[in-house]
Amino acid sequence: MFDFWNNYVALNYFYILSFSIIFIYRSSNVVKVGTLMKSSIEVDNLKKSYDKTRFRDRVAMLFGAKRTREKVVALDGVSFKVRKGEVFGVLGPNGAGKTTIVKILTTVLIPDSGEAKVLGYDVIKESLEVRKRIGVLPEDSRRGFGWRLTAFENLLFYAYAYLLPNPKERVKEVLKLVELEEEHWDKWYQRLSQGMKQKLALARALLPNPSVVFLDEPTKGLDIMFVAKFREMVRNKFGDEDRTIFLSTHDLRLVEGTCDRVAIINKGKIVAIKPVSELKNLVPNSIRNSYVLEVDSKSTDRLNDLVLKLKELDIEWYQVDNHKLEFLVKDGSLEVANEVLKMAINNGILVHSFHKKEIDIEEVIMRILRGGKNAS
Amino acid sequence: MQAKRLLGFLYIDFKAWLAYKYELFFWLLNTVVGAFTYAFLGTYVTLYEKELMVKYGSFLSFLIVGMAYNYIIYTSLMAPRMAINPWNLMWRLLIPAKLYEIIIGSVLFRYLIGIFQFLTYFAVATLFGAKFNIDPISTLTAIILGVAVMWGLGMISAGIQVITKRWDPVTWFFTMLSGLFSGVWFPYQLLPEPLQYVSLILPQTYILEMLRGAMLRAKSLTLMMDQLIPLVLSAIITISIGYFIYMKSIEYAKERGTVGEY
């Protein structure tokens, strides 16, 4: 009996030990929430309005006085997903809600309702986990820098705050990455040029080697030479293919040159989300495939005569604007377009130029913002 | 020199001064309270110098303990406000750190500077013959409790400032009253009797009494229960309320989108 009991206890110890070893081994392989997510950012029906009621009115209301609350809607049911490794742009006019989205996703602003997740972590309930994994270049990038600290010292503080291994080495790495010349590393922040300050802010955003980088108006203050380089950096996701870039900007060339997809936001609502290459499809055919004939100002009267003869050809649509004729040919036929040109020359019209209209992204955005998706 | 031009300067400064109505009111109040503080200091300290010598060793020793309060403990009242400086707050909140780490980290250096300043005063005062009779445990306890109470009040103050962005009544109240009523510069017992009741509602009075008992008369904790118990209770109450208000105000600022605003 005694032996049996001893064996029984020993056997239990053996089981416990074995399971402990297996548990420890397996738990090291547990995949953390978010690391297998296909979407880096998920935003669902996000709403946010700002209370603009004056402080004295709010205090008066606390004591029962009647005042009306002044509210400004910043986001009105915004939903979108950003894929892992995607460069995603948000475009829109001033006050459209771009910065509000960035602030919510970077955990410094709480939405009224809706849900937002970054790498699978809720931006409100798991804000610390979100902040561990993101880098931010805010709109006012001067904030959080010591003006009488050098560029290097400023970053070193953040390297310590992020508990980075080899902080000095990492600071050097990112300063080189953003191409801030070494001669400026030991300059006080306040003595750096606007462009250098912006580079330093970018370096701060990249310092913790984040999985998601938020860039709010990143090209503000950058010189032309660096903007081109910056576009290339964003396209390369700052050296990490898996990194997601969330870009909020007015800079259309930056969007066109870097973004995989773009969301256009206006008055707190998403108007369109498309790959940049497909944005032009949102503009009606008549605007995308038309031909433009520009004539000399002396030929304006003859141009009006020509318009009367256009009915003889296969022209779907046309418009005359002073000394410019814009027309759409059925099936985009180049022959018919050439026929119009011949008729113009035969009528003695002095032609300045004749070309197929190339609509640029700026015009596309303007048209979308002016009149919704199907703006014409 | 053109008198008219000088008048112009005078005019804009006067108008700007008038524009900040709350600050103007409290500036006037501070001036009056400050004037009374120095009047009491000048009049009664000379009158009761012998009693002070008997009780505290010397007036210089008495003052140096007041400095310990000013440089080490009073810093705690200001500390949480420094941590939420709007210039830095948004960025501090973006660091993947807990809020308390951010607050403590933001003020550590101030404490080191405060301790250095106090030690300088302490060393110079010793050179000039100030006598200290220190009970280390009681001194440390007094400092820890003082820091804790002031932290609590400081968090209430910072919480209010996160919302109002400018002025908070808590710091003003405790800063203005401590000089006259709490015994930083002279014992509060020198005040007329009705005013001493004001002293008794201020936690600084207990902090300074305990600190002086510990540093000048080597009193053990058991002999300072009159100060110890109110301070422990004050610390528990102010820290609980302060932490709640501070967290709520940060949340409120995050909801209103005013985290980085002045």
XYZ file of C-alpha atoms in Angstrom, chain A residues 132 156-167 170 207-208, chain B residues 95-97 101:
20
model
C 3.392 49.897 -28.839
C 17.304 59.530 -27.613
C 14.606 60.423 -25.085
C 11.981 58.684 -27.218
C 14.280 55.700 -27.741
C 14.424 55.306 -23.950
C 10.688 55.905 -23.588
C 10.017 53.126 -26.115
C 12.476 50.879 -24.232
C 14.400 50.206 -27.441
C 17.493 48.015 -27.280
C 20.688 49.885 -28.296
C 18.929 53.271 -28.232
C 18.713 53.037 -33.346
C 12.031 55.106 -34.262
C 10.155 52.149 -32.687
C 4.361 56.748 -25.800
C 3.420 53.161 -24.947
C 3.573 53.827 -21.225
C 4.818 56.237 -15.519
